[in-house]
Amino acid sequence: MSSSTIDAADQETRGSDFARLSRRITEAGLLDRRPVYYALRLGLVAVLYAAGWAAFVVVGDSWYQLLIGAFLAVIFAQVALVAHDLAHRQVFRSRRTSEIAGWLAGNLGVGMSYGWWMDKHTRHHANPNHEDHDPDVSPNVLVWSTKQAAASRGVARYIGRWQAFLFFPLLTLEGLNLHVSSFRALGKPSLKHRGLEATLLVAHFVLYFAAVFAVLPLGKGLLFVALHQAIFGVYLGCTFAPNHKGMPMLTGDQRPDFLRRQVLTSRDVKGGLVVDIALGGLNYQIEHHLFPSMPTPNLRRAQPIVRAYCAELEIPYHETGLYDSYAQALRHMHAAGAPLRVRGASVTPAQ
């Protein structure tokens, strides 16, 4: 996409396109709250979370704890997905109630700063796949374009060469990265309620490690923690990777109108009820980005409306299977790192 194709006048003309879609969605009642759904979902996740730790205590000093660790990793990821919905105020109308529930689920439940993550995710929603503004495609360890490859240094430059092959192994560290980033955020004055967030984060890890090493000897305990955090990281990464990775990247002054900015940089993932549950509804990424506060169970019903509307306006609407979404993301990553694999060659940023 070239920035020259999207001038200010064109954006102004297209600005009403989203308003028309929004009226259709509102008239269909798809922005209405779903209290029964969320009562059941939050209740089930809470019960499974408690059951996992209860099983951990009952099983005691046993290698079967590795199975418990894998189960708890899945439940931790589901708690994080609940925190995501809370951050978008899909669950409660009240901002304060959403914050309280978010602190309990994020900080205390899984060791993730709710305030830090909400700020980061809000910036992502405002500018998805924009190299200069989306924190999810910032070149920290991985590079997402040849432009980023040109500017990469150190670890990112080395890993970028073979990042498509290293992507899933690196996801085993994503849980650790989430925890470290949460604690680092506590030092930033921009983070609100730092004292409360710090207290809940510390409480999570005190309780977590106290439980693990009260039941397991040092060796087994360390292995349990490593396995639990690795699977947690892989699950989270596999939840978010299909959504935007491999879709068009924006840079500089490239800024389509809201409707096109969200649709063109996102993809939906097919797969039915199992995929809906596993990905927490984020497989309807286009609909979620257009209507972030829409309750998760309504995203499936919104999809045919959004798809048909995009067809009317001749806006490409991308939907694929789960495995193909990963393949597309990996191919994009491999292409972005290609210049780094040419020994001695200078890297020319993509236009």
Short mmCIF file of C-alpha atoms in Angstrom, two decimals:
data_model
loop_
_atom_site.label_atom_id
_atom_site.label_comp_id
_atom_site.label_asym_id
_atom_site.label_seq_id
_atom_site.Cartn_x
_atom_site.Cartn_y
_atom_site.Cartn_z
CA MET A 1 0.00 0.00 0.00
CA SER A 2 1.44 3.37 -0.99
CA SER A 3 0.84 6.48 1.11
CA SER A 4 0.24 8.43 -2.08
CA THR A 5 -2.95 6.45 -2.67
CA ILE A 6 -4.58 7.65 0.52
CA ASP A 7 -4.80 11.42 0.61
CA ALA A 8 -6.67 13.52 3.14
CA ALA A 9 -9.69 14.11 0.91
CA ASP A 10 -10.08 10.40 0.30
CA GLN A 11 -9.96 9.67 4.02
CA GLU A 12 -12.60 12.28 4.72
CA THR A 13 -14.90 10.79 2.08
CA ARG A 14 -14.42 7.30 3.44
CA GLY A 15 -14.85 8.35 7.05
CA SER A 16 -18.59 7.63 6.93
CA ASP A 17 -18.08 4.04 5.78
CA PHE A 18 -17.50 2.80 9.32
CA ALA A 19 -20.48 4.80 10.62
CA ARG A 20 -22.80 2.95 8.23
CA LEU A 21 -21.39 -0.41 9.31
CA SER A 22 -21.67 0.59 12.97
CA ARG A 23 -25.38 1.35 12.52
CA ARG A 24 -25.97 -2.10 11.06
CA ILE A 25 -24.14 -3.74 13.95
CA THR A 26 -25.98 -1.66 16.54
CA GLU A 27 -29.37 -2.36 14.97
CA ALA A 28 -28.59 -6.08 15.12
CA GLY A 29 -28.06 -5.74 18.88
CA LEU A 30 -24.50 -7.04 18.70
CA LEU A 31 -23.05 -4.42 21.04
CA ASP A 32 -25.43 -5.39 23.83
CA ARG A 33 -23.93 -6.91 26.98
CA ARG A 34 -23.95 -10.70 27.51
CA PRO A 35 -24.01 -11.04 31.32
CA VAL A 36 -25.07 -14.70 31.39
CA TYR A 37 -22.28 -15.72 29.00
CA TYR A 38 -19.63 -13.90 31.01
CA ALA A 39 -20.98 -15.16 34.34
CA LEU A 40 -20.61 -18.71 33.03
CA ARG A 41 -17.24 -18.11 31.40
CA LEU A 42 -15.64 -16.29 34.32
CA GLY A 43 -17.10 -18.79 36.75
CA LEU A 44 -15.81 -21.77 34.78
CA VAL A 45 -12.32 -20.32 34.38
CA ALA A 46 -12.19 -19.51 38.12
CA VAL A 47 -13.30 -23.04 39.04
CA LEU A 48 -10.72 -24.63 36.72
CA TYR A 49 -8.01 -22.33 38.08
CA ALA A 50 -8.81 -23.34 41.65
CA ALA A 51 -9.19 -27.01 40.66
CA GLY A 52 -5.75 -26.98 39.03
CA TRP A 53 -4.05 -25.74 42.17
CA ALA A 54 -6.11 -28.09 44.35
CA ALA A 55 -4.98 -31.02 42.18
CA PHE A 56 -1.40 -29.76 42.51
CA VAL A 57 -1.63 -30.03 46.31
CA VAL A 58 -3.36 -33.41 46.24
CA VAL A 59 -0.90 -35.01 43.77
CA GLY A 60 2.05 -33.92 45.89
CA ASP A 61 5.63 -34.92 45.15
CA SER A 62 5.12 -36.72 41.85
CA TRP A 63 6.21 -36.47 38.23
CA TYR A 64 2.51 -36.31 37.39
CA GLN A 65 2.83 -32.68 38.43
CA LEU A 66 4.13 -31.97 34.94
CA LEU A 67 0.65 -32.76 33.63
CA ILE A 68 -0.81 -30.43 36.23
CA GLY A 69 1.66 -27.78 35.09
CA ALA A 70 0.54 -28.13 31.49
CA PHE A 71 -3.11 -27.90 32.55
CA LEU A 72 -2.46 -24.79 34.65
CA ALA A 73 -0.60 -23.19 31.73
CA VAL A 74 -3.72 -23.51 29.59
CA ILE A 75 -5.88 -22.08 32.38
CA PHE A 76 -3.44 -19.19 32.94
CA ALA A 77 -3.80 -18.33 29.25
CA GLN A 78 -7.57 -18.44 29.55
CA VAL A 79 -7.37 -16.07 32.54
CA ALA A 80 -5.24 -13.73 30.40
CA LEU A 81 -7.89 -13.86 27.68
CA VAL A 82 -10.51 -12.93 30.27
CA ALA A 83 -8.31 -9.98 31.29
CA HIS A 84 -8.25 -8.97 27.62
CA ASP A 85 -12.06 -8.85 27.51
CA LEU A 86 -12.14 -6.90 30.76
CA ALA A 87 -9.69 -4.33 29.36
CA HIS A 88 -12.03 -3.75 26.41
CA ARG A 89 -14.99 -3.40 28.82
CA GLN A 90 -16.82 -6.25 27.14
CA VAL A 91 -17.86 -7.68 30.51
CA PHE A 92 -18.88 -4.76 32.73
CA ARG A 93 -20.22 -1.31 31.88
CA SER A 94 -18.37 0.27 34.78
CA ARG A 95 -14.74 1.18 34.15
CA ARG A 96 -13.94 0.80 37.83
CA THR A 97 -15.45 -2.68 38.04
CA SER A 98 -13.53 -3.69 34.92
CA GLU A 99 -10.29 -2.40 36.46
CA ILE A 100 -10.80 -4.28 39.72
CA ALA A 101 -11.58 -7.52 37.92
CA GLY A 102 -8.64 -6.89 35.58
CA TRP A 103 -6.21 -6.43 38.48
CA LEU A 104 -7.43 -9.65 40.08
CA ALA A 105 -7.24 -11.66 36.86
CA GLY A 106 -4.07 -10.11 35.43
CA ASN A 107 -1.84 -9.07 38.32
CA LEU A 108 -2.90 -11.54 40.99
CA GLY A 109 -4.07 -14.38 38.74
CA VAL A 110 -1.26 -14.72 36.20
CA GLY A 111 1.42 -12.16 37.15
CA MET A 112 0.70 -9.68 34.36
CA SER A 113 0.35 -5.94 34.93
CA TYR A 114 -3.18 -5.11 33.84
CA GLY A 115 -2.43 -1.40 33.46
CA TRP A 116 0.74 -1.96 31.44
CA TRP A 117 -0.91 -4.45 29.14
CA MET A 118 -4.03 -2.32 28.63
CA ASP A 119 -1.91 0.69 27.61
CA LYS A 120 0.15 -1.40 25.20
CA HIS A 121 -2.89 -3.09 23.70
CA THR A 122 -4.78 0.19 23.29
CA ARG A 123 -1.88 1.59 21.23
CA HIS A 124 -1.92 -1.57 19.13
CA HIS A 125 -5.63 -1.19 18.40
CA ALA A 126 -5.19 2.43 17.36
CA ASN A 127 -2.49 1.60 14.79
CA PRO A 128 -2.41 -2.13 14.03
CA ASN A 129 0.67 -3.31 12.11
CA HIS A 130 2.09 0.21 11.86
CA GLU A 131 5.85 0.00 12.20
CA ASP A 132 6.13 3.35 13.95
CA HIS A 133 3.16 3.17 16.32
CA ASP A 134 2.14 -0.45 17.00
CA PRO A 135 4.12 -1.84 19.97
CA ASP A 136 3.30 -5.38 18.85
CA VAL A 137 5.51 -5.00 15.76
CA SER A 138 8.35 -3.10 17.37
CA PRO A 139 11.73 -4.73 16.54
CA ASN A 140 12.79 -5.81 20.02
CA VAL A 141 13.92 -9.36 19.26
CA LEU A 142 12.11 -10.10 16.00
CA VAL A 143 11.93 -7.92 12.91
CA TRP A 144 8.72 -7.53 10.94
CA SER A 145 9.94 -5.79 7.77
CA THR A 146 13.13 -5.29 5.79
CA LYS A 147 13.10 -1.70 7.02
CA GLN A 148 13.34 -2.95 10.57
CA ALA A 149 15.97 -5.47 9.51
CA ALA A 150 18.08 -2.60 8.15
CA ALA A 151 18.05 -0.85 11.50
CA SER A 152 18.42 -3.98 13.64
CA ARG A 153 21.42 -4.44 15.89
CA GLY A 154 22.70 -7.08 18.26
CA VAL A 155 20.37 -9.93 19.18
CA ALA A 156 17.57 -8.82 16.86
CA ARG A 157 19.94 -8.75 13.88
CA TYR A 158 21.25 -12.22 14.67
CA ILE A 159 17.87 -13.82 15.42
CA GLY A 160 16.20 -12.02 12.50
CA ARG A 161 18.11 -14.15 10.02
CA TRP A 162 16.31 -17.34 11.05
CA GLN A 163 13.41 -15.94 13.05
CA ALA A 164 10.76 -17.99 11.26
CA PHE A 165 12.45 -21.18 12.52
CA LEU A 166 13.05 -19.72 15.98
CA PHE A 167 9.58 -18.22 16.45
CA PHE A 168 7.88 -21.11 18.27
CA PRO A 169 10.93 -21.94 20.44
CA LEU A 170 11.13 -18.26 21.40
CA LEU A 171 7.49 -18.33 22.47
CA THR A 172 8.52 -20.54 25.39
CA LEU A 173 10.01 -17.33 26.85
CA GLU A 174 6.93 -15.20 26.20
CA GLY A 175 5.51 -15.83 29.67
CA LEU A 176 8.80 -14.72 31.22
CA ASN A 177 8.84 -11.67 28.96
CA LEU A 178 5.33 -10.77 30.07
CA HIS A 179 6.32 -10.97 33.75
CA VAL A 180 9.53 -8.98 33.28
CA SER A 181 7.76 -6.30 31.25
CA SER A 182 5.09 -6.02 33.95
CA PHE A 183 7.66 -5.36 36.66
CA ARG A 184 9.57 -2.94 34.45
CA ALA A 185 6.35 -0.99 33.89
CA LEU A 186 6.08 -0.40 37.64
CA GLY A 187 8.98 2.03 37.35
CA LYS A 188 7.15 4.26 34.88
CA PRO A 189 5.24 7.23 36.35
CA SER A 190 2.71 6.92 33.52
CA LEU A 191 1.40 3.67 35.01
CA LYS A 192 -1.59 4.44 37.22
CA HIS A 193 -2.12 2.70 40.57
CA ARG A 194 1.50 1.54 40.67
CA GLY A 195 1.34 0.70 44.36
CA LEU A 196 -1.69 -1.54 43.98
CA GLU A 197 -0.34 -3.19 40.84
CA ALA A 198 3.02 -3.84 42.51
CA THR A 199 1.36 -5.33 45.60
CA LEU A 200 -0.76 -7.72 43.54
CA LEU A 201 2.15 -8.72 41.28
CA VAL A 202 4.40 -9.48 44.26
CA ALA A 203 1.55 -11.36 45.95
CA HIS A 204 1.11 -13.52 42.85
CA PHE A 205 4.74 -14.62 42.74
CA VAL A 206 5.06 -15.07 46.51
CA LEU A 207 2.01 -17.36 46.51
CA TYR A 208 3.10 -19.08 43.29
CA PHE A 209 6.61 -20.00 44.41
CA ALA A 210 5.50 -20.74 47.97
CA ALA A 211 2.96 -23.25 46.68
CA VAL A 212 5.37 -24.88 44.21
CA PHE A 213 8.26 -25.35 46.61
CA ALA A 214 6.08 -26.27 49.58
CA VAL A 215 4.89 -29.30 47.62
CA LEU A 216 7.83 -30.15 45.36
CA PRO A 217 11.56 -30.53 46.01
CA LEU A 218 13.86 -28.01 44.33
CA GLY A 219 14.58 -29.99 41.14
CA LYS A 220 11.00 -30.96 40.41
CA GLY A 221 9.81 -27.51 41.40
CA LEU A 222 12.13 -25.78 38.96
CA LEU A 223 11.11 -28.18 36.20
CA PHE A 224 7.43 -27.56 36.99
CA VAL A 225 7.92 -23.78 36.80
CA ALA A 226 9.89 -24.03 33.54
CA LEU A 227 7.30 -26.26 31.87
CA HIS A 228 4.35 -24.26 33.16
CA GLN A 229 5.75 -20.92 32.02
CA ALA A 230 6.92 -22.31 28.66
CA ILE A 231 3.51 -23.74 27.74
CA PHE A 232 1.82 -20.58 29.01
CA GLY A 233 4.03 -18.50 26.71
CA VAL A 234 3.51 -20.74 23.69
CA TYR A 235 -0.26 -20.75 24.16
CA LEU A 236 -0.42 -16.96 24.45
CA GLY A 237 1.82 -16.51 21.41
CA CYS A 238 -0.24 -18.95 19.36
CA THR A 239 -3.37 -17.03 20.37
CA PHE A 240 -2.14 -13.66 19.13
CA ALA A 241 0.16 -14.62 16.23
CA PRO A 242 -2.61 -15.49 13.71
CA ASN A 243 -4.29 -12.11 14.05
CA HIS A 244 -1.96 -9.68 12.24
CA LYS A 245 1.39 -11.30 11.52
CA GLY A 246 1.86 -11.59 7.76
CA MET A 247 -0.80 -9.01 6.99
CA PRO A 248 0.08 -5.66 5.30
CA MET A 249 2.42 -3.42 7.28
CA LEU A 250 2.00 0.35 7.44
CA THR A 251 4.76 2.89 7.92
CA GLY A 252 5.36 6.63 7.96
CA ASP A 253 2.28 8.64 7.01
CA GLN A 254 0.36 5.61 5.75
CA ARG A 255 -2.90 5.87 7.65
CA PRO A 256 -6.06 4.62 5.95
CA ASP A 257 -9.43 5.49 7.46
CA PHE A 258 -10.50 3.53 10.53
CA LEU A 259 -12.48 0.85 8.68
CA ARG A 260 -9.72 0.02 6.21
CA ARG A 261 -6.95 0.36 8.79
CA GLN A 262 -8.53 -2.37 10.88
CA VAL A 263 -9.74 -4.70 8.12
CA LEU A 264 -6.67 -4.63 5.86
CA THR A 265 -4.20 -5.38 8.65
CA SER A 266 -6.20 -8.17 10.34
CA ARG A 267 -7.25 -11.70 9.50
CA ASP A 268 -9.99 -13.98 10.76
CA VAL A 269 -9.31 -17.63 11.51
CA LYS A 270 -11.81 -20.37 10.65
CA GLY A 271 -12.29 -23.44 12.78
CA GLY A 272 -15.61 -23.56 14.61
CA LEU A 273 -16.34 -23.82 18.33
CA VAL A 274 -13.02 -25.43 19.32
CA VAL A 275 -11.01 -22.59 17.77
CA ASP A 276 -13.42 -20.03 19.26
CA ILE A 277 -12.72 -21.38 22.75
CA ALA A 278 -8.98 -21.93 22.25
CA LEU A 279 -8.40 -18.42 20.89
CA GLY A 280 -10.89 -16.73 23.18
CA GLY A 281 -12.85 -15.30 20.23
CA LEU A 282 -9.77 -13.52 18.86
CA ASN A 283 -10.10 -15.62 15.73
CA TYR A 284 -12.70 -13.00 14.74
CA GLN A 285 -9.94 -10.41 14.75
CA ILE A 286 -11.42 -8.14 12.08
CA GLU A 287 -14.70 -7.81 13.94
CA HIS A 288 -12.90 -7.41 17.26
CA HIS A 289 -10.73 -4.59 15.92
CA LEU A 290 -13.70 -2.80 14.43
CA PHE A 291 -15.78 -3.17 17.61
CA PRO A 292 -13.41 -3.79 20.56
CA SER A 293 -16.16 -3.59 23.18
CA MET A 294 -18.34 -6.17 21.43
CA PRO A 295 -18.86 -9.22 23.71
CA THR A 296 -16.95 -12.26 22.48
CA PRO A 297 -20.01 -14.44 21.68
CA ASN A 298 -21.38 -11.73 19.38
CA LEU A 299 -18.29 -11.64 17.16
CA ARG A 300 -19.36 -14.78 15.27
CA ARG A 301 -22.76 -13.20 14.53
CA ALA A 302 -21.13 -9.95 13.41
CA GLN A 303 -18.83 -11.68 10.94
CA PRO A 304 -21.30 -12.16 8.05
CA ILE A 305 -22.45 -8.55 8.38
CA VAL A 306 -18.88 -7.22 8.27
CA ARG A 307 -17.84 -9.56 5.47
CA ALA A 308 -20.81 -8.59 3.31
CA TYR A 309 -20.23 -4.88 3.96
CA CYS A 310 -16.57 -5.19 2.98
CA ALA A 311 -17.66 -6.92 -0.23
CA GLU A 312 -19.98 -4.00 -0.99
CA LEU A 313 -17.08 -1.57 -0.67
CA GLU A 314 -14.61 -3.94 -2.38
CA ILE A 315 -12.38 -4.03 0.69
CA PRO A 316 -10.35 -7.26 0.88
CA TYR A 317 -11.54 -9.40 3.78
CA HIS A 318 -9.00 -12.04 4.78
CA GLU A 319 -10.01 -15.31 6.44
CA THR A 320 -8.06 -18.53 6.58
CA GLY A 321 -7.59 -21.72 8.58
CA LEU A 322 -5.58 -21.82 11.80
CA TYR A 323 -2.55 -23.67 10.42
CA ASP A 324 -2.49 -21.55 7.29
CA SER A 325 -2.51 -18.41 9.45
CA TYR A 326 0.67 -19.60 11.14
CA ALA A 327 2.19 -20.49 7.78
CA GLN A 328 1.44 -17.01 6.43
CA ALA A 329 2.97 -15.41 9.51
CA LEU A 330 6.11 -17.53 9.28
CA ARG A 331 6.55 -16.86 5.56
CA HIS A 332 6.28 -13.13 6.26
CA MET A 333 8.86 -13.35 9.05
CA HIS A 334 11.24 -15.34 6.85
CA ALA A 335 10.92 -12.78 4.05
CA ALA A 336 11.46 -9.87 6.47
CA GLY A 337 14.71 -11.44 7.66
CA ALA A 338 15.95 -12.40 4.19
CA PRO A 339 18.38 -9.46 3.75
CA LEU A 340 20.13 -10.43 6.98
CA ARG A 341 20.93 -13.85 5.55
CA VAL A 342 22.97 -12.38 2.69
CA ARG A 343 26.52 -12.25 3.99
CA GLY A 344 28.16 -8.88 3.45
CA ALA A 345 25.13 -7.42 1.67
CA SER A 346 23.72 -4.04 2.63
CA VAL A 347 20.08 -4.01 3.69
CA THR A 348 17.77 -1.77 1.69
CA PRO A 349 14.57 -0.85 3.54
CA ALA A 350 11.34 -1.79 1.77
CA GLN A 351 9.24 1.08 0.49
#
